[in-house]
Short mmCIF file of C-alpha atoms in Angstrom, two decimals:
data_model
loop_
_atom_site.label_atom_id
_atom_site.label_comp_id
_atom_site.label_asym_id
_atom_site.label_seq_id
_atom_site.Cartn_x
_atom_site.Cartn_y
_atom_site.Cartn_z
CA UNK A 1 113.25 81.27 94.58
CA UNK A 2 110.58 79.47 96.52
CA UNK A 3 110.88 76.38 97.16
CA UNK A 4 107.77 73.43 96.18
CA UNK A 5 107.85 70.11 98.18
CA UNK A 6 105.75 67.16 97.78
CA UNK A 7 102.58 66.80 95.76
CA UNK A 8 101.07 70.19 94.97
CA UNK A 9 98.28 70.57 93.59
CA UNK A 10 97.51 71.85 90.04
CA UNK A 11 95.03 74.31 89.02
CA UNK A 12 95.81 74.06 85.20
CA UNK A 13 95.21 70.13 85.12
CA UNK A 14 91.60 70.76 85.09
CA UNK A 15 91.38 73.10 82.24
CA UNK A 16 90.87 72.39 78.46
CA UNK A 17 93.48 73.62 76.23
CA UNK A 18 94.24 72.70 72.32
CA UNK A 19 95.93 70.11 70.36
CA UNK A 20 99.74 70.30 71.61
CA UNK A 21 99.55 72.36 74.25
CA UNK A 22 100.77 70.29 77.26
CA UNK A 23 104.09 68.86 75.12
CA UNK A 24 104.80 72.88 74.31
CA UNK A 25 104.65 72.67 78.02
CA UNK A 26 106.94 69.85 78.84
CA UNK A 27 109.26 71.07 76.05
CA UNK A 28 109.84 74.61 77.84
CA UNK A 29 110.14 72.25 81.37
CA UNK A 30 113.14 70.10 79.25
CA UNK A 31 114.57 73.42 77.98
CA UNK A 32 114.74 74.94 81.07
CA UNK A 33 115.94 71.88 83.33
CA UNK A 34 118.52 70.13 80.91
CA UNK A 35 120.71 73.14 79.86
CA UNK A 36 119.86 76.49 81.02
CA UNK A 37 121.82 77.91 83.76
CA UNK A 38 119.77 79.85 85.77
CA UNK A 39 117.82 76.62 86.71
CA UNK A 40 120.38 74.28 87.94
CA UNK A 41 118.90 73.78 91.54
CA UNK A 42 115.43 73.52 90.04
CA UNK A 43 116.47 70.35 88.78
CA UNK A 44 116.03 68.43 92.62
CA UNK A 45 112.35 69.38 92.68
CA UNK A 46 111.43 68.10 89.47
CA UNK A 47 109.69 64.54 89.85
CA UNK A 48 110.93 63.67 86.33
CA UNK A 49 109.08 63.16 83.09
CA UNK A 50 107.06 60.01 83.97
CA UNK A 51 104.51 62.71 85.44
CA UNK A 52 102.18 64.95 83.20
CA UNK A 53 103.68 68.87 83.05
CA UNK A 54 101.15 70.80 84.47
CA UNK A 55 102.04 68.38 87.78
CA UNK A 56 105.77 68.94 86.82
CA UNK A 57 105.26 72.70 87.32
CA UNK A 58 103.52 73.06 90.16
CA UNK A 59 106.29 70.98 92.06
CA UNK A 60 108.93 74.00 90.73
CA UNK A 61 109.80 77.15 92.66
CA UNK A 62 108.07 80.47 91.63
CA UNK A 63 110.73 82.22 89.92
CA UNK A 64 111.34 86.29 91.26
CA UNK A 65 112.36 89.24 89.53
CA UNK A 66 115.63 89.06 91.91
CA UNK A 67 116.38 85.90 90.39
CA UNK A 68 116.24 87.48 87.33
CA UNK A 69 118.42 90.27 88.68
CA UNK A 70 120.46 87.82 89.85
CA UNK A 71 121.51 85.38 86.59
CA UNK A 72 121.12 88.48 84.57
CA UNK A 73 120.00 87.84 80.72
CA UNK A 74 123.04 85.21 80.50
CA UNK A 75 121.41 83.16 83.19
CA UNK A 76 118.22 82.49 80.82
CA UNK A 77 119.24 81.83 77.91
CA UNK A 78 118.73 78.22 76.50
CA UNK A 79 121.58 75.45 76.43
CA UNK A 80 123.33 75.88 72.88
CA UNK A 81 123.09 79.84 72.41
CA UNK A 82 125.37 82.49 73.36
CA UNK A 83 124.22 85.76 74.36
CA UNK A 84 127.12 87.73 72.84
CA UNK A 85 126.63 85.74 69.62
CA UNK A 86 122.74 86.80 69.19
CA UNK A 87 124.10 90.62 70.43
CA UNK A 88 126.44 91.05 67.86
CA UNK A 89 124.18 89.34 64.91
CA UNK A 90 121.75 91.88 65.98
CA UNK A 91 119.02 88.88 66.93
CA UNK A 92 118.82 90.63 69.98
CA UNK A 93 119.16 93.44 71.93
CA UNK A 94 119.51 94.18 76.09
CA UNK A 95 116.45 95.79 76.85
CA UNK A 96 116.12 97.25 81.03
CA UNK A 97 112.26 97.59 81.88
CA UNK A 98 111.14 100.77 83.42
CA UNK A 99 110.13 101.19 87.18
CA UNK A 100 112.14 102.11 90.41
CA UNK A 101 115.43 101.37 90.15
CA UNK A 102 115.18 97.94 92.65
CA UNK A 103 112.79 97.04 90.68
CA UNK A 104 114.28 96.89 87.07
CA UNK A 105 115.47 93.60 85.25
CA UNK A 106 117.67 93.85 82.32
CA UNK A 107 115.87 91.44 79.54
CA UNK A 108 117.40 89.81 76.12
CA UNK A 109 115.18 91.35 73.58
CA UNK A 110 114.02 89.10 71.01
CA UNK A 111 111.04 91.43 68.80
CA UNK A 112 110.33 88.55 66.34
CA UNK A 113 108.95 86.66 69.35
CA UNK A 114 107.31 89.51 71.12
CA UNK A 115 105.40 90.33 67.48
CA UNK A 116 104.37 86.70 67.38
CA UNK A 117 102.78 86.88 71.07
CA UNK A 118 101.38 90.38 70.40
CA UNK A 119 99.58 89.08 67.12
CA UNK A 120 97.92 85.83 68.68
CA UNK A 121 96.99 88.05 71.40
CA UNK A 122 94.87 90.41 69.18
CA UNK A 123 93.34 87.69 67.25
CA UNK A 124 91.00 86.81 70.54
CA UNK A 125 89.56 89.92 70.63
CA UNK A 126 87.16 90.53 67.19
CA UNK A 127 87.56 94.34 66.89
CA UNK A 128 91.35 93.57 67.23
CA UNK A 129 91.29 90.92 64.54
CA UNK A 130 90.04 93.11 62.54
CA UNK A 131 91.83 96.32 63.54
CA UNK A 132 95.47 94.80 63.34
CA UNK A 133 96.30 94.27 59.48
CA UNK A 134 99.70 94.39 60.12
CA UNK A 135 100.26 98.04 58.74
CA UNK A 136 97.55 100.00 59.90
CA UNK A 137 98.11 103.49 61.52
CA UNK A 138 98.41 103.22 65.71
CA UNK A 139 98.66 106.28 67.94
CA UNK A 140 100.59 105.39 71.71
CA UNK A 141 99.85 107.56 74.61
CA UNK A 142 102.18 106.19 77.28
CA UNK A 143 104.18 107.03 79.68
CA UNK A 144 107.54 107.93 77.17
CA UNK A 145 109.76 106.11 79.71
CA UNK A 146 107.96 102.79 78.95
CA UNK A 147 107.85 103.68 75.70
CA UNK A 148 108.52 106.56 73.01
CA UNK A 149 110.33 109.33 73.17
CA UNK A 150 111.21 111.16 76.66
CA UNK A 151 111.54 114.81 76.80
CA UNK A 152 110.65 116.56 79.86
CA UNK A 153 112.50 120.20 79.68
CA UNK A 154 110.72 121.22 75.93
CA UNK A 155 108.37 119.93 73.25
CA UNK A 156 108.98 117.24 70.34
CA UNK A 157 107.71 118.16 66.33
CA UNK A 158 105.62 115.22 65.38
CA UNK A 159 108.50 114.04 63.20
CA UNK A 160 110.49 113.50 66.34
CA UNK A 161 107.72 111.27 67.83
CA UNK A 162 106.97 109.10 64.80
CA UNK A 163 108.40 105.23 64.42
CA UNK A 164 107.60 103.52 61.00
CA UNK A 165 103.40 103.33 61.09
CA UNK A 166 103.67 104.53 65.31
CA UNK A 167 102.67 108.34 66.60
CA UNK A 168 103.60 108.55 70.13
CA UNK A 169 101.53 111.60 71.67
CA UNK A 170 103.50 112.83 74.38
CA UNK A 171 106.65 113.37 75.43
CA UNK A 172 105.51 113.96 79.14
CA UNK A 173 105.68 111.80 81.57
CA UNK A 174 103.03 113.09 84.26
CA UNK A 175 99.49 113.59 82.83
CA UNK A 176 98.83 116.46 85.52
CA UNK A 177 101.29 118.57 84.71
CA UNK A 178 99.92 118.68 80.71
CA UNK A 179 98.95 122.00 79.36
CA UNK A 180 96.21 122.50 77.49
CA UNK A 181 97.73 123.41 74.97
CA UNK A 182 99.90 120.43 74.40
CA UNK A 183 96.23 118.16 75.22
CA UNK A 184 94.67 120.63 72.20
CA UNK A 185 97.65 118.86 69.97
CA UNK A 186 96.85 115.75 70.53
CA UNK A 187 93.91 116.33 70.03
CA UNK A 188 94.65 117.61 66.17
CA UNK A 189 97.84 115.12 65.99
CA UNK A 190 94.61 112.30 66.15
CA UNK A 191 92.34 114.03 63.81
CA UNK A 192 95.71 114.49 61.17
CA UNK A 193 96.71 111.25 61.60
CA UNK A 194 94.02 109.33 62.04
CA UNK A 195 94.98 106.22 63.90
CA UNK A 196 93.13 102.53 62.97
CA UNK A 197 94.46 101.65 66.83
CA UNK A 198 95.19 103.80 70.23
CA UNK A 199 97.34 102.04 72.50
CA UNK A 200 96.92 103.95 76.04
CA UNK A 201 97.83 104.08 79.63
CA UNK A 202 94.18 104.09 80.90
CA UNK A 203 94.96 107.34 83.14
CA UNK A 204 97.40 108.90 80.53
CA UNK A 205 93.76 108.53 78.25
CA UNK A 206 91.65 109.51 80.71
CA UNK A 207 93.10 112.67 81.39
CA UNK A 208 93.31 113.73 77.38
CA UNK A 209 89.16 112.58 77.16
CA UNK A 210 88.39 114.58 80.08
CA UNK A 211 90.14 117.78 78.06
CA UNK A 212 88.28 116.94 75.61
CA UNK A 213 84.69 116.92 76.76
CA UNK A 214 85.23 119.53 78.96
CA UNK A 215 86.52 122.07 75.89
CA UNK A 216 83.65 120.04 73.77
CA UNK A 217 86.39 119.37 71.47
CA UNK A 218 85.48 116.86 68.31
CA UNK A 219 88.38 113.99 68.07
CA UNK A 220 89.14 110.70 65.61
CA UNK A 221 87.85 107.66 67.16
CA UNK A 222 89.57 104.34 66.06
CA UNK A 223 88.59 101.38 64.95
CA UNK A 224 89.67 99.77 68.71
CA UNK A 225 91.33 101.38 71.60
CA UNK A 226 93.81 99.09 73.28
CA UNK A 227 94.64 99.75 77.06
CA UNK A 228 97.53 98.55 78.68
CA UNK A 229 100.92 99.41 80.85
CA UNK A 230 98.34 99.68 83.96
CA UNK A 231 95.39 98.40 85.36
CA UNK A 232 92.17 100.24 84.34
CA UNK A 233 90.19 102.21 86.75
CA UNK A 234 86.07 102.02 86.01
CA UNK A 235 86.39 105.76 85.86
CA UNK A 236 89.23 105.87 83.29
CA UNK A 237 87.04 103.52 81.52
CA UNK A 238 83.69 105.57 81.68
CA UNK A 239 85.84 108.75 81.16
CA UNK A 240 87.56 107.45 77.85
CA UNK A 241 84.13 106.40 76.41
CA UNK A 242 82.55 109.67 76.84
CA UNK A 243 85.44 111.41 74.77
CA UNK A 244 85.76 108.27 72.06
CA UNK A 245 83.46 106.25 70.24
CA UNK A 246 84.99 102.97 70.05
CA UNK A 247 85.72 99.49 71.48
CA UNK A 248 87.80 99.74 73.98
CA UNK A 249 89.95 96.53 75.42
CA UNK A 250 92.38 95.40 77.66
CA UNK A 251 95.70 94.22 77.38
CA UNK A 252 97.76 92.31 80.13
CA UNK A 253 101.56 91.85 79.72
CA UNK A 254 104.81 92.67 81.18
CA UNK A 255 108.28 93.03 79.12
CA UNK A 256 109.44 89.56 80.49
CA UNK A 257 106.51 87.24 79.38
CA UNK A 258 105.25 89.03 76.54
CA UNK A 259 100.95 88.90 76.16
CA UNK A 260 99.61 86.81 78.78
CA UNK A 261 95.54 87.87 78.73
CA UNK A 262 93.57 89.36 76.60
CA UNK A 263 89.96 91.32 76.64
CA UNK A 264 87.75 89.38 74.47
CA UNK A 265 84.78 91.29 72.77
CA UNK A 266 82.32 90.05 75.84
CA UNK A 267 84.81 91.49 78.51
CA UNK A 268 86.58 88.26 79.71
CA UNK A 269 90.39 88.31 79.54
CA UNK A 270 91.40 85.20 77.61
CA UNK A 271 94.96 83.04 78.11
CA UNK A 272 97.04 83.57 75.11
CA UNK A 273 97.64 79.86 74.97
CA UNK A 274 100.00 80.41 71.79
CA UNK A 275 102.49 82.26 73.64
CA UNK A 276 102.14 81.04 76.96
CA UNK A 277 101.12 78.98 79.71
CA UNK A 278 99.79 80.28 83.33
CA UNK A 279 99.82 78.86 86.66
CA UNK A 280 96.49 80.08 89.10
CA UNK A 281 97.56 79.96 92.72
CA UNK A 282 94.15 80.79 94.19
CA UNK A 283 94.03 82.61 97.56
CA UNK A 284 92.59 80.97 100.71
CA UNK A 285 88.61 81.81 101.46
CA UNK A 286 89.27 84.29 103.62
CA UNK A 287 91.40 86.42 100.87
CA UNK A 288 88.55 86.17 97.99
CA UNK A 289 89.64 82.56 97.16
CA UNK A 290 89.23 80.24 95.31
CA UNK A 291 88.06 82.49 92.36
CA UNK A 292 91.39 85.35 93.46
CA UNK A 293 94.78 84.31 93.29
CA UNK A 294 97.92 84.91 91.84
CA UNK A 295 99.37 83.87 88.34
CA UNK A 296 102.68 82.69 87.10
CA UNK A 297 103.63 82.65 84.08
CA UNK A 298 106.09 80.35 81.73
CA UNK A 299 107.08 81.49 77.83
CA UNK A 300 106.37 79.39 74.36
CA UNK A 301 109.13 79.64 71.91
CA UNK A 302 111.26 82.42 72.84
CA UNK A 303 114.61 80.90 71.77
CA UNK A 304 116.88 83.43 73.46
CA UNK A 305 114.96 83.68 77.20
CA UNK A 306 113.39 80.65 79.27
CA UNK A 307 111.06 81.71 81.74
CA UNK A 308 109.63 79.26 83.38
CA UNK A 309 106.86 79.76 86.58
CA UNK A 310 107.54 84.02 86.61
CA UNK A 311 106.02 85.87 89.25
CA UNK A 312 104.78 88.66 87.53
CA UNK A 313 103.21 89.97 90.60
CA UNK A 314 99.53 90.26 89.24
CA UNK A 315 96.64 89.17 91.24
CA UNK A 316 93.45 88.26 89.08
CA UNK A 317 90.09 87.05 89.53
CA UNK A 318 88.40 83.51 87.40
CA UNK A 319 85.36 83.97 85.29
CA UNK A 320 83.78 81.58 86.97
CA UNK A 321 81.46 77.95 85.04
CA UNK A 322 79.74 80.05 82.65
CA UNK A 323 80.83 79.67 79.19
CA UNK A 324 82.30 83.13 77.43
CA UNK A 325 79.95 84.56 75.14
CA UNK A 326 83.01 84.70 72.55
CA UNK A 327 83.02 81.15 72.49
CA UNK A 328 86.47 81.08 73.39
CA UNK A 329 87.07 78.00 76.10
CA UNK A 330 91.34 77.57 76.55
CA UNK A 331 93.22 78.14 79.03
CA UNK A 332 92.23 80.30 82.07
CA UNK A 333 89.21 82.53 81.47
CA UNK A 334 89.38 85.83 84.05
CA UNK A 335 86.54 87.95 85.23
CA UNK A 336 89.17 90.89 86.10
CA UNK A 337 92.81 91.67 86.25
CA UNK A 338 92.92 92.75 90.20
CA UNK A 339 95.88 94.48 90.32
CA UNK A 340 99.22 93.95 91.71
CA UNK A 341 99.81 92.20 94.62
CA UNK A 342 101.71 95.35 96.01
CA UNK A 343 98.64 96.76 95.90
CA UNK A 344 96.70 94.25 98.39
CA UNK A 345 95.72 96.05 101.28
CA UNK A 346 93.78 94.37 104.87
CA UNK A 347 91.16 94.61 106.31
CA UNK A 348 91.15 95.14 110.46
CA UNK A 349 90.52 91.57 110.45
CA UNK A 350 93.55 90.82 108.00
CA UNK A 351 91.56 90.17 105.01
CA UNK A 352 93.06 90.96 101.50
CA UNK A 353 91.13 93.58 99.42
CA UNK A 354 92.41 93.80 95.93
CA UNK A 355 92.88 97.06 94.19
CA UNK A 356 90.22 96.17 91.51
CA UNK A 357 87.93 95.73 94.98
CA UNK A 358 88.64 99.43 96.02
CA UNK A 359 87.83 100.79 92.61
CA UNK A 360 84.86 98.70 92.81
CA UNK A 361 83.56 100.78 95.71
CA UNK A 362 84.77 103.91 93.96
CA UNK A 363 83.63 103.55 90.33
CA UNK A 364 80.57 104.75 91.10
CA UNK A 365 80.72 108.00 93.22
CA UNK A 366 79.60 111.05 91.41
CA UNK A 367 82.14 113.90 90.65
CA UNK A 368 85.19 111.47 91.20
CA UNK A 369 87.50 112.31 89.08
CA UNK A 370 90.74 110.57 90.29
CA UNK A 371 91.84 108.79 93.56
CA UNK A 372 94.47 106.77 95.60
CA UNK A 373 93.98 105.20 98.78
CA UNK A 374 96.86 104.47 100.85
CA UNK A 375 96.93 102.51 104.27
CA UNK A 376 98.90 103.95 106.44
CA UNK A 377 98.32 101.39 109.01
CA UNK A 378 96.40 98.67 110.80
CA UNK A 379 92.46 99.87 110.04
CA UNK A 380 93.91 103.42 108.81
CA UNK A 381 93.58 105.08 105.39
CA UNK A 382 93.89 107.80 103.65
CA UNK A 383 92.39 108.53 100.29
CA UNK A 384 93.49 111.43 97.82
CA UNK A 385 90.84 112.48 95.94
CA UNK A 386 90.11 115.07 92.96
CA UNK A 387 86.61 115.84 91.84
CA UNK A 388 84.81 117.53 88.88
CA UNK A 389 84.10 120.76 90.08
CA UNK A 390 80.38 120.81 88.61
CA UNK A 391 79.79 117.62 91.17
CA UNK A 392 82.09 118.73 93.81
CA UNK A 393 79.83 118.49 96.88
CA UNK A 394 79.90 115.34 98.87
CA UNK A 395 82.74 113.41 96.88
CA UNK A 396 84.78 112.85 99.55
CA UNK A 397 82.07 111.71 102.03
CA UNK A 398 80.31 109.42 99.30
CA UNK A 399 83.75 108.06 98.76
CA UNK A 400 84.33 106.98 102.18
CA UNK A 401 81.06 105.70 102.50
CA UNK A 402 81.80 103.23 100.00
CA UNK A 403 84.93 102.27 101.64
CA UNK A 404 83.56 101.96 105.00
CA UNK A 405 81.30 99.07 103.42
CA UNK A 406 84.67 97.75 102.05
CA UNK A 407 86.62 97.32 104.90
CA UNK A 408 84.35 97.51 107.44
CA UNK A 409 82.48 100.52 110.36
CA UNK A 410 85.86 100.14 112.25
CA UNK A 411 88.09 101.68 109.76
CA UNK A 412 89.62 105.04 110.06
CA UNK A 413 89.47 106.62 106.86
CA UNK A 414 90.41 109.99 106.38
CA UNK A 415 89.63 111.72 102.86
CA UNK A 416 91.45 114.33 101.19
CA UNK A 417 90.72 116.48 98.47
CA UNK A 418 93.83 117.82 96.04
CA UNK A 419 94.60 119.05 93.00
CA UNK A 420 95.60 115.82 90.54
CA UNK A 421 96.99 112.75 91.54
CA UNK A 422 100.64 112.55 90.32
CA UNK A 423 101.51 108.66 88.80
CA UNK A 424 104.58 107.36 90.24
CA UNK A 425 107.54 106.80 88.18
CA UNK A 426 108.01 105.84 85.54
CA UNK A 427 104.74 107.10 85.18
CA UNK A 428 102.02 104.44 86.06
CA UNK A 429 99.53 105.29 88.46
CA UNK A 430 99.05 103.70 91.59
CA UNK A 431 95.25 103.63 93.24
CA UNK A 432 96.26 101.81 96.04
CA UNK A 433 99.19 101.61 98.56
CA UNK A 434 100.15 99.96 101.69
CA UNK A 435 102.42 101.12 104.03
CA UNK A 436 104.69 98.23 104.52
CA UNK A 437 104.57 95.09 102.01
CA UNK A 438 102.56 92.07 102.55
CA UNK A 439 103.88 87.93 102.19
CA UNK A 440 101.73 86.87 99.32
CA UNK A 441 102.39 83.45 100.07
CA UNK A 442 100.58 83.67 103.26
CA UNK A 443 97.70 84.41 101.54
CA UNK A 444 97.38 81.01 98.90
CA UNK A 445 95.57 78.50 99.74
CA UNK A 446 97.68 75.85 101.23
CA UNK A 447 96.68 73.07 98.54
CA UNK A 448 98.50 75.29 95.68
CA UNK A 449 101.07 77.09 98.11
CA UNK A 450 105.10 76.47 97.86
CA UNK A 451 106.21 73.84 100.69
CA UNK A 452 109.81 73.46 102.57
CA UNK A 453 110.04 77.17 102.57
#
């Protein structure tokens, strides 16, 4: 945990938000600090309940996955429950998320609260709202390790990938190693079962539309396609809307805080103020600030995990003064999810670049198909590419033309052409890397950073 001295300032003070929003917050600050274990040094920082809480957070630590790790699901769970009690009543389960294996956190399950976030989440986006009736048909094509049913040695029936009103599509976990003829299946799996939602990994997606305009192929479109589990490349995007004739929007999540944004009909991502509230640390000037930053993130209503101030490891980008188009006006309004902060790479000067900033100066290339860029050190890159053969001349130079204007005539970036790009496990694709990690703290501007570290 990272420690916050002294008077910190608070982004969220200066936002609107609805009729008992700030005592939801002060009641998750009083659950968390009066009785739940896992917060018992938190308790010196707090300057007590004579201030507002939005100035009571920003004075806490950031909590970290490895504190999570660390006070395990027991650690989290409010004064007056007990974990083995809510097991063996079958309130909840122990759920691990997916990822490498440093990275996983073992979570206390609750799905009545993570239907209740879901649902408020849909209802800012108006093709959602009307989409999501409750029982209505939804295909999921996802990475089966996040979700579904795994099977990586031989091929599911249908049957075996159905839940209740939910068709998972594959039971492979790498897109480029799909045949066509399990891509031809899905293909007829949508037109039999004609889902009123498609909930997608933007690449898994990607990579079935580009089947299916390539073959010519004719395929159900939904009423709304939902993409989540990864950030969305603008050529996933353009690729998916040339196979599917629908609304497409974006989802933003993780397993631990439940829905956090959502894509409105206009293409802002809106706070889900019902299930949440979210801290914006914005980045110093140099780093894209004050409209970049981070976000953490602290839970409504869960009653078997308190999460208060998560690092969820997401950097994003503000909307700016202009009023949404929606009409919605809660809570943080975002231009852009940017990606994760894993994914920040630097300049030669030491500037951050976002990974939404790279596919920026990608998104447009002709005959890019896929990429990843990974720095492999000061001023050096290297960026795997795959092209559509019809368009196949020039890619990689047009590419690294773009780049160039990125991060600047110094940089040394070599381009190379191959096959597919392969997502990492368990099965999310990466577009960019760095070779060694970066302090994110160092980049916040010091008005909104943690003190006494």
């Amino acid at each position: 945990m990272s420690g916050a001295r002294g008077a910190i300032a608070s982004f969220a003070a200066g936002l609107r938000y609805g009729r008992g929003y700030e005592e939801r917050c002060a009641g998750e600050i009083e659950e968390a600090l009066g009785g739940t274990e896992a917060y018992a040094a938190w308790r010196a920082f707090d300057p007590g309940s004579s201030r507002g809480p939005f100035d009571r957070l920003a004075a806490l630590p950031a909590l970290e996955k490895e504190d999570l790790r660390a006070h395990g699901p027991r650690g989290f769970v409010p004064g007056g429950r007990d974990l083995d009690a809510g097991l063996a009543a079958h309130e909840i389960e122990l759920v691990e998320t997916s990822g490498s294996t440093g990275d996983r956190v073992v979570n206390a399950w609750h799905q009545p609260w993570w239907d209740a976030s879901e649902e408020a989440s849909w209802r800012i986006n108006a093709h959602a709202r009307a989409a999501a009736v409750g029982d209505h048909p939804e295909a999921i094509l996802t990475s089966p390790w996040c979700t579904g049913f795994p099977c990586e040695d031989e091929y599911l029936a249908m049957r075996q990938r159905m839940l209740g009103r939910f068709l998972y599509l594959s039971e492979r976990s790498d897109p480029s190693t799909w045949s066509a003829e399990l891509m031809d299946r899905m293909v007829a799996e949508l037109n039999a079962f004609r889902p009123v939602v498609i909930e997608a990994n933007p690449s898994f997606l990607a990579r079935l539309s580009r089947h299916i305009v390539k073959g010519d192929r004719r395929v159900h479109s939904p009423e709304i396609i939902i993409l989540t589990y990864e950030n969305p490349s603008l050529l996933h995007q353009r690729q998916i809307r040339e196979a599917f004739d629908a609304p497409i929007a974006s989802s933003y999540g993780s397993t631990e805080t439940g829905y956090v944004f959502m894509e409105c009909e206009a293409g802002r991502f809106h706070q889900v103020t019902e299930s949440c509230h979210v801290d914006f640390l914005p980045f110093a000037p140099a780093h894209g600030g004050p409209d970049v930053g981070r976000i953490l993130v602290t839970t409504f209503g869960n009653p078997w995990r308190s999460l208060v101030r998560f690092d969820v490891g997401d950097v994003v980008r503000l909307s700016g003064r202009t009023p949404c188009p929606c009409g919605r006006d809660e809570g943080l309004t975002l231009a852009s999810i940017e990606g994760r902060t894993i994914s920040i790479t630097l300049t030669s000067e030491g500037n951050a670049v976002t990974q939404s900033a790279v596919d920026r100066a990608l998104g447009a290339v002709d005959g890019l198909v896929e990429y990843q860029l990974l720095q492999t050190g000061p001023g050096a890159f290297t960026l795997l590419f795959s092209v559509d053969e019809a368009e196949a001349e020039n890619v990689g130079e047009a590419a690294r033309a773009g780049l160039l204007e990125l991060y600047g005539a110094d940089a040394a970036i070599a381009a190379e052409r191959v096959d597919a790009i392969r997502p990492d496990p368990p099965g999310k694709y990466k577009l960019a890397k760095r070779y060694e990690p970066i302090d994110h703290d160092a980049l916040l501007d010091e008005r909104y950073a943690p003190k006494g570290r």
